Coordinates of C-alpha atoms in Angstrom, one line a residue:
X17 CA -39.6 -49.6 -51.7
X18 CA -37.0 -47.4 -50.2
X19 CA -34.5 -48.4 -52.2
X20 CA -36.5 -46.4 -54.7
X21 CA -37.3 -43.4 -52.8
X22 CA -33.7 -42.3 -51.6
X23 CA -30.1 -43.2 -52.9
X24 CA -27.9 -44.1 -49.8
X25 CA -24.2 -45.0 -50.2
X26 CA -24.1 -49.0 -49.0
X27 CA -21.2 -47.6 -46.7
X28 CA -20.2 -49.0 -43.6
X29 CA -19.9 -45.9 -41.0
X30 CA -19.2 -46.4 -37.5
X31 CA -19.1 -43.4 -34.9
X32 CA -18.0 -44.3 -31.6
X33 CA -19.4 -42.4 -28.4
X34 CA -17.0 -41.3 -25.6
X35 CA -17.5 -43.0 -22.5
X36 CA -20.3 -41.4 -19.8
X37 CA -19.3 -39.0 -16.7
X38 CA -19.8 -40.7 -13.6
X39 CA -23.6 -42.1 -13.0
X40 CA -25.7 -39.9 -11.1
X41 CA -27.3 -41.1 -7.7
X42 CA -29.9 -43.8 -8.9
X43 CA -29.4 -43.1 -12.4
X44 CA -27.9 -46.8 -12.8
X45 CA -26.6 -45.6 -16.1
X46 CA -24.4 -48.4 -18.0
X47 CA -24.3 -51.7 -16.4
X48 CA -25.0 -50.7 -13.1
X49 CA -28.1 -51.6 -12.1
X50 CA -30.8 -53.0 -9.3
X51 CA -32.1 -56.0 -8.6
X52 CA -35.7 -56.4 -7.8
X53 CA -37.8 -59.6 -6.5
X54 CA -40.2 -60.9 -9.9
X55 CA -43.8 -60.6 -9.1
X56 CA -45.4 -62.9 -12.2
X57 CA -48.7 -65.3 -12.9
X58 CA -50.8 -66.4 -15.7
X59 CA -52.7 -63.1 -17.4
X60 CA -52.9 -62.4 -21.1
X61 CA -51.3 -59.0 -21.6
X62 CA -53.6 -56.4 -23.3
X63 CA -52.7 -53.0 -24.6
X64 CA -54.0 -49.5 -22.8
X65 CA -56.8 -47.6 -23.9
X66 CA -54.6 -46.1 -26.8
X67 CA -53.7 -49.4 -28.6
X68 CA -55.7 -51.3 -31.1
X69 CA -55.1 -55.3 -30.8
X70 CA -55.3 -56.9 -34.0
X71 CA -55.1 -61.0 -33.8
X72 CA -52.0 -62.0 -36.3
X73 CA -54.1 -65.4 -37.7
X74 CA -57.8 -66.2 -38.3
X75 CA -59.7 -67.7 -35.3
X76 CA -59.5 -71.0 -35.6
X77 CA -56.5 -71.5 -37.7
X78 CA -54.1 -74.2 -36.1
X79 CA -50.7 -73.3 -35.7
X80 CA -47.9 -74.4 -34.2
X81 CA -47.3 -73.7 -30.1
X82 CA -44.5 -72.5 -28.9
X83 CA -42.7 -74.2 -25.8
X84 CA -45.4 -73.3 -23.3
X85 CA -45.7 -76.9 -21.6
X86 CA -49.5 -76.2 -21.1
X87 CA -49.5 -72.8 -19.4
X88 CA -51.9 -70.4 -20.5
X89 CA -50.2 -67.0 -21.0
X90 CA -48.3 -65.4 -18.7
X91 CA -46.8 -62.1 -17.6
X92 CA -44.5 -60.5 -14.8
X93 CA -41.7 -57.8 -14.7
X94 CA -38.0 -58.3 -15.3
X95 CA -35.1 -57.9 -13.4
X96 CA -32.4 -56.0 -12.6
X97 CA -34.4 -52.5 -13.3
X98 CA -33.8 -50.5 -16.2
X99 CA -33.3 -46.7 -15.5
X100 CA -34.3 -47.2 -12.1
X101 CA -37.3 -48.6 -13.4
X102 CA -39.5 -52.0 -13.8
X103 CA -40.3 -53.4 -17.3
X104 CA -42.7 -56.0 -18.1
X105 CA -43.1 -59.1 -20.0
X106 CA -45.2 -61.6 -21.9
X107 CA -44.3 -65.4 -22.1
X108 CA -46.3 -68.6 -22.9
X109 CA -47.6 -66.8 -25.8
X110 CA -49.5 -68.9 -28.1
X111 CA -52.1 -66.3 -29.7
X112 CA -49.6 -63.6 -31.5
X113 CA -51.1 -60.4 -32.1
X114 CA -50.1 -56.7 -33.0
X115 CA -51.0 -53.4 -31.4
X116 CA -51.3 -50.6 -33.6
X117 CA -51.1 -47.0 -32.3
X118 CA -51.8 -43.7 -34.1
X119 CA -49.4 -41.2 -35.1
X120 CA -49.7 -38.1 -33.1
X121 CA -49.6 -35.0 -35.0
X122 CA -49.5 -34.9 -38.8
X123 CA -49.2 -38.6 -40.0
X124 CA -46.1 -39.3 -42.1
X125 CA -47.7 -42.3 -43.6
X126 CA -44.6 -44.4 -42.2
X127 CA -45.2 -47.3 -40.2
X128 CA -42.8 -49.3 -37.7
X129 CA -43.0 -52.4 -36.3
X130 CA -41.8 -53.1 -32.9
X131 CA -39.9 -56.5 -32.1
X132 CA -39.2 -56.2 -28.4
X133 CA -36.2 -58.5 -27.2
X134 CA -36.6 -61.0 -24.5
X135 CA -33.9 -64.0 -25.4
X136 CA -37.0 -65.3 -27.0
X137 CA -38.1 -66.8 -23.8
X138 CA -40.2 -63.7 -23.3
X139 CA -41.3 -60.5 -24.9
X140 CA -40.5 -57.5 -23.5
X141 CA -44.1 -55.7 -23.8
X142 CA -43.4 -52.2 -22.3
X143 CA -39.4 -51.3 -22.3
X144 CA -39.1 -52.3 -26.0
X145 CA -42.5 -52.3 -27.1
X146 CA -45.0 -49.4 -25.5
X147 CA -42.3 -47.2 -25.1
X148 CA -40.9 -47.4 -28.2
X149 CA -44.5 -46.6 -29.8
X150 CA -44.8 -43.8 -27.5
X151 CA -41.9 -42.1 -28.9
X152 CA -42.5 -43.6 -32.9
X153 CA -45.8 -41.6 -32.7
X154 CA -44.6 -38.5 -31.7
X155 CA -42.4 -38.4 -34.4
X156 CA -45.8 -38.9 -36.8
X157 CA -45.5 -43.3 -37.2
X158 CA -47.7 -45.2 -36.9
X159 CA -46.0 -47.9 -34.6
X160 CA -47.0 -51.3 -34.0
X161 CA -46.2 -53.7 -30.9
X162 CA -45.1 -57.3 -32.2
X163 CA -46.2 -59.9 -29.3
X164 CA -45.0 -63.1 -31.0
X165 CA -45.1 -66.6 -30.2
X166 CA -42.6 -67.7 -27.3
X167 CA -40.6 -69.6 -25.7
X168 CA -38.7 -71.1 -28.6
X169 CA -35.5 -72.5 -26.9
X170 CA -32.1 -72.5 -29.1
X171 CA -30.8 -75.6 -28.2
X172 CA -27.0 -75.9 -27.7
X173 CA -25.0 -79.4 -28.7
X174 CA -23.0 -81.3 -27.1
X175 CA -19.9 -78.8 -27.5
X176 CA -22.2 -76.1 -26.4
X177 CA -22.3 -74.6 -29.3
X178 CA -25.9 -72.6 -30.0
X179 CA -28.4 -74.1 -32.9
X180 CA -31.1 -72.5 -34.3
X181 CA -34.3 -73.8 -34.6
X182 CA -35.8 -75.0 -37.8
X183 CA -38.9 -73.8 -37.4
X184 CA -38.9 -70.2 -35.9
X185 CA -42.5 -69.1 -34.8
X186 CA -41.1 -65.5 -34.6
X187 CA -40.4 -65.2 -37.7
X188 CA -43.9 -66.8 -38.8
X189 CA -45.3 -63.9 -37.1
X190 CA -43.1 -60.7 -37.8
X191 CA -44.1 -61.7 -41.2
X192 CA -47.4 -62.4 -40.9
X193 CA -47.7 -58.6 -39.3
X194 CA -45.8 -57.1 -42.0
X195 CA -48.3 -59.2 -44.5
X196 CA -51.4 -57.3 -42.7
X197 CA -50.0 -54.2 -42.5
X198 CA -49.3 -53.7 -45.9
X199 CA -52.2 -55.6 -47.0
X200 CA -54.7 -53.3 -44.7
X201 CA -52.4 -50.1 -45.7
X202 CA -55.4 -47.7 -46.6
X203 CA -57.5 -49.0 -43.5
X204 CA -54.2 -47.8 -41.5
X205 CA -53.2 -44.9 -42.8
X206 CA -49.6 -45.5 -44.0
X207 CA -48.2 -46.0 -46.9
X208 CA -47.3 -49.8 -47.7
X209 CA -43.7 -48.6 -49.2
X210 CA -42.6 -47.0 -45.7
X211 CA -43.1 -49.6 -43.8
X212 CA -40.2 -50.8 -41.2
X213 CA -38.9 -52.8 -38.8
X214 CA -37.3 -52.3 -35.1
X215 CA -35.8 -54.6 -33.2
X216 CA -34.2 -54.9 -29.7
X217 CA -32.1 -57.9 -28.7
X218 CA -33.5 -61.1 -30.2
X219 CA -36.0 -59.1 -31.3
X220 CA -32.9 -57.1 -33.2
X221 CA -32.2 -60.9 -34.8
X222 CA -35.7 -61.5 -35.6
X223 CA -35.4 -57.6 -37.8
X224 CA -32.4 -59.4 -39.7
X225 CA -34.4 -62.5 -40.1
X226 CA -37.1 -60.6 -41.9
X227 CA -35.2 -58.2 -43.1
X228 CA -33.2 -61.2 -45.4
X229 CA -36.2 -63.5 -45.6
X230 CA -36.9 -64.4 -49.7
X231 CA -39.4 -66.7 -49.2
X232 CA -42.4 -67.0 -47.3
X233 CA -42.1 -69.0 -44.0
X234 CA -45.7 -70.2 -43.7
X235 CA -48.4 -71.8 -45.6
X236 CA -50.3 -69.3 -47.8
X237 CA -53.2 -68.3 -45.8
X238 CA -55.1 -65.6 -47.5
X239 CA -54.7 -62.8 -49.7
X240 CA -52.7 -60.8 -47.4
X241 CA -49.8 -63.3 -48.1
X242 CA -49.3 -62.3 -51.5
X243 CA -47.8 -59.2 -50.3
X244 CA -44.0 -58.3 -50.0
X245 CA -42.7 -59.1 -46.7
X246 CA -39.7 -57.4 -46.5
X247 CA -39.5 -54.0 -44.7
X248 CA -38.7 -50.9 -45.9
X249 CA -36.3 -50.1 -43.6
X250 CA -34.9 -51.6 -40.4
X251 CA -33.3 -50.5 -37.1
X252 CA -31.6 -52.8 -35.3
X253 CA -30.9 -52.2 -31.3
X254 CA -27.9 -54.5 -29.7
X255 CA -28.7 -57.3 -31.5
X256 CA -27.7 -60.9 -30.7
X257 CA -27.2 -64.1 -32.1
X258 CA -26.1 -62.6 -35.6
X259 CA -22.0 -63.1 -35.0
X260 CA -20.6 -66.8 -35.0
X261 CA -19.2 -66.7 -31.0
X262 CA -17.3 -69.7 -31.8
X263 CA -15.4 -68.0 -34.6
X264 CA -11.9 -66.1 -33.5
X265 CA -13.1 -62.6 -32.6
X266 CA -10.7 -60.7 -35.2
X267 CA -12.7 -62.8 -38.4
X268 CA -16.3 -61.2 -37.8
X269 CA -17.9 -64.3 -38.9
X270 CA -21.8 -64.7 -38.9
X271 CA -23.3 -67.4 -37.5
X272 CA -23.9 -70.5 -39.9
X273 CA -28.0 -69.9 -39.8
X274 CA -27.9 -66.4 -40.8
X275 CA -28.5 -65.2 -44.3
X276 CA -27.8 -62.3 -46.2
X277 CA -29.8 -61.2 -49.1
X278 CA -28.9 -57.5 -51.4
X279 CA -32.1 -57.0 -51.4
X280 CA -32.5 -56.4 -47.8
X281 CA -33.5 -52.5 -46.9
X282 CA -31.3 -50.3 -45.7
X283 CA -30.5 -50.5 -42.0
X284 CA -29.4 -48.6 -39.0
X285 CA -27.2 -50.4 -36.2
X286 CA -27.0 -49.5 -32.2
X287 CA -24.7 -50.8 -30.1
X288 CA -22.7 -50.7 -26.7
X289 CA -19.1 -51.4 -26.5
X290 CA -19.6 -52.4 -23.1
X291 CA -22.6 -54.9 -23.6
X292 CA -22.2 -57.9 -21.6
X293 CA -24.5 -59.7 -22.9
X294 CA -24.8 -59.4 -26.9
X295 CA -21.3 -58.8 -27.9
X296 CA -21.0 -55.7 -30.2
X297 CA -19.6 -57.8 -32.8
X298 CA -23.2 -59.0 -33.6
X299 CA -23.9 -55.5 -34.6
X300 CA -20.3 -55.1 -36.7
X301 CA -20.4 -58.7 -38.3
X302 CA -23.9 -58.2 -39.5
X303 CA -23.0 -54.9 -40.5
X304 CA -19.9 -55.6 -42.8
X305 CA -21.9 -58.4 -44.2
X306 CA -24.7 -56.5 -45.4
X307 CA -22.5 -53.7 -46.3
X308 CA -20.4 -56.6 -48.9
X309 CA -23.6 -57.3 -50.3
X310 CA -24.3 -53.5 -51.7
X311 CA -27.1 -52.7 -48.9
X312 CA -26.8 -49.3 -47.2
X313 CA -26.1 -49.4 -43.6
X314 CA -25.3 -46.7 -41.1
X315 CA -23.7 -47.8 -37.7
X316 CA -23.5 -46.0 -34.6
X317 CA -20.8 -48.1 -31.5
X318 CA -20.8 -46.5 -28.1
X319 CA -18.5 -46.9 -25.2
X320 CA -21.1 -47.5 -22.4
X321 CA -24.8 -48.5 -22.6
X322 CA -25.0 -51.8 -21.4
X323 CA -27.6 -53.9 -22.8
X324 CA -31.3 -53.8 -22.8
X325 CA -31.6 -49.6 -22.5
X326 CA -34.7 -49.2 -24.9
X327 CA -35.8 -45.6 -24.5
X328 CA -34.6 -45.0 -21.0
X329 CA -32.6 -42.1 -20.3
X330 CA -29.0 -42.6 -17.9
X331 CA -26.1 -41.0 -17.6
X332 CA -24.8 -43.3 -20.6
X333 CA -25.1 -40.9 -24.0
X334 CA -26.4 -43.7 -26.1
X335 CA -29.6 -43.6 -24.1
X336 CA -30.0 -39.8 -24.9
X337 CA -28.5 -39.9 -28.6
X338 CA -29.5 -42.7 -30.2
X339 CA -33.5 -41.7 -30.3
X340 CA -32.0 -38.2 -32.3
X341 CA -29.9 -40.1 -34.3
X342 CA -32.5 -42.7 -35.6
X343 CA -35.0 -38.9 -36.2
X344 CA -32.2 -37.9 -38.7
X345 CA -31.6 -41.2 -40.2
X346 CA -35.2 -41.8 -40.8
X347 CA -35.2 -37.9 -42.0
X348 CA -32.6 -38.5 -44.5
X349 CA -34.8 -41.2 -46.0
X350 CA -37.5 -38.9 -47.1
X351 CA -39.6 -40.8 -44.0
X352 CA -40.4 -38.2 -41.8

């Protein structure tokens, strides 16, 4: 595992970005940014011509749905834009699967799986899935696009105070693709000890969830099973539901369902100060934890950013810096 490969302090370091000049016209940089009208309908999102599909579980293995209420699958683009830009979306996802893509270039033999973000009421297919791969493979990763069972709805009580689920299909799946990708390692190309994780928004909580997983979260179902499911490595982009909201802000407490194991891999944290939507104390609470528990973590804060900036470039630096800084981080590690 990585832990084996480099020797990283388990230091806590935080840089924090200066704030961004003024936007430029149609830039929406930060948390400025368009409204658009939602065009959506039932279709089963499929990969381009560069991705290879690969279905999570065997045909004909029941598992459990997520909160579809009978739809078939469905997809649609997201608003506000992003960057000026649409993004897309998968929802009423009851057949996971993962897209591979090839590395570009000389192969590194390191692998990353994608966990797009989407409040796990959708997936977020292109802005933090496609995109993501298009950059990973440039840099010589294999990358692979995580389209996971949803919705799952967190439930909030009668003080509205957020519960987890028991049962969190996600996580079925994220390690169910880590399982086959390891397990299928020589058919890939990559090597099954650089193998990590990336994770955007809930999909930044479902990286932690696996990342700090000791057990298996599904019935054994075949051989690939018996492999180790925890990554190598993990990034994790504005993350949410990490940090105990109901907790007083100064104690940096994480919420009750979240675990933290020292056997986790070493991790990489992106965040906005300004984030409106996943507080950066997700990022800082998870951070320290892990940190407390001897694993190494870097952490880079910025002023602006927003939320939900993926690979888009704005006027906001994280958008431009973060990409170069997660090159270096990954270079540091012997993985590129």
């Amino acid at each position: 595992m990585l832990k084996r490969l480099i020797a990283l302090p388990a230091l806590l370091l935080i840089a924090i970005g200066t704030g961004a000049a003024a936007n430029a016209e149609g830039d929406e940089g930060s948390c400025t940014r368009t409204s658009v009208e939602k065009v959506e309908g039932p279709e089963v999102w499929e990969p381009g011509p560069d991705g290879e599909q690969v279905p999570l579980w065997p045909e004909g293995l029941a598992i459990e749905a997520p909160e579809t209420d009978g739809n078939a699958e469905w997809t649609g683009n997201g608003s506000p834009l992003v960057a000026g830009r649409l993004w897309h979306w998968a929802t009423y996802v009851s057949r996971p699967s993962m897209t591979l893509y090839s590395p570009r270039g000389e192969n590194s033999g390191t692998a990353l799986l994608v966990l797009p973000g989407g409040g796990y009421a959708a997936v977020a297919m292109d802005l933090e899935g496609t995109e993501i791969c298009h950059w990973a493979t440039a840099q010589g990763m294999t990358c692979i696009v995580l389209k996971y069972r949803v919705p799952q709805v967190w439930q909030r009580d009668e003080n509205g105070v957020q519960q987890a689920p028991e049962v969190q299909l996600p996580l079925k799946d994220a390690q169910r693709a880590m399982a086959l990708l390891r397990h299928g390692a020589d058919a890939y190309g990559i090597d099954p000890e650089k193998i990590g994780v990336i994770g955007f928004s809930a999909g930044g909580h479902l990286a932690a969830e696996l990342s700090n997983a000791d057990t298996l979260s599904y019935d054994r179902v075949d051989a690939a099973d018996d492999e180790t499911l925890r990554p190598d490595f993990a990034i994790l982009a504005y993350p949410g539901r990490l940090w105990d909201e109901n907790s007083p802000k100064p104690l940096m407490k994480l919420a009750p369902w979240v675990r933290i194991s020292k056997d986790a891999p070493p991790t990489l944290l992106i965040h906005a100060m300004n984030d409106p939507v996943d507080d950066v104390r997700h990022s800082i609470a998870y951070g320290l934890a892990l940190s407390e528990a001897g694993v190494p973590v870097d952490m880079r804060l910025f002023a602006d950013g927003c939320h939900a900036f993926g690979l888009r470039e704005t006027s906001d630096p994280v958008t431009t810096e973060w990409p170069e800084l997660a090159i270096r981080w990954l270079r540091s590690a012997g993985l590129l």
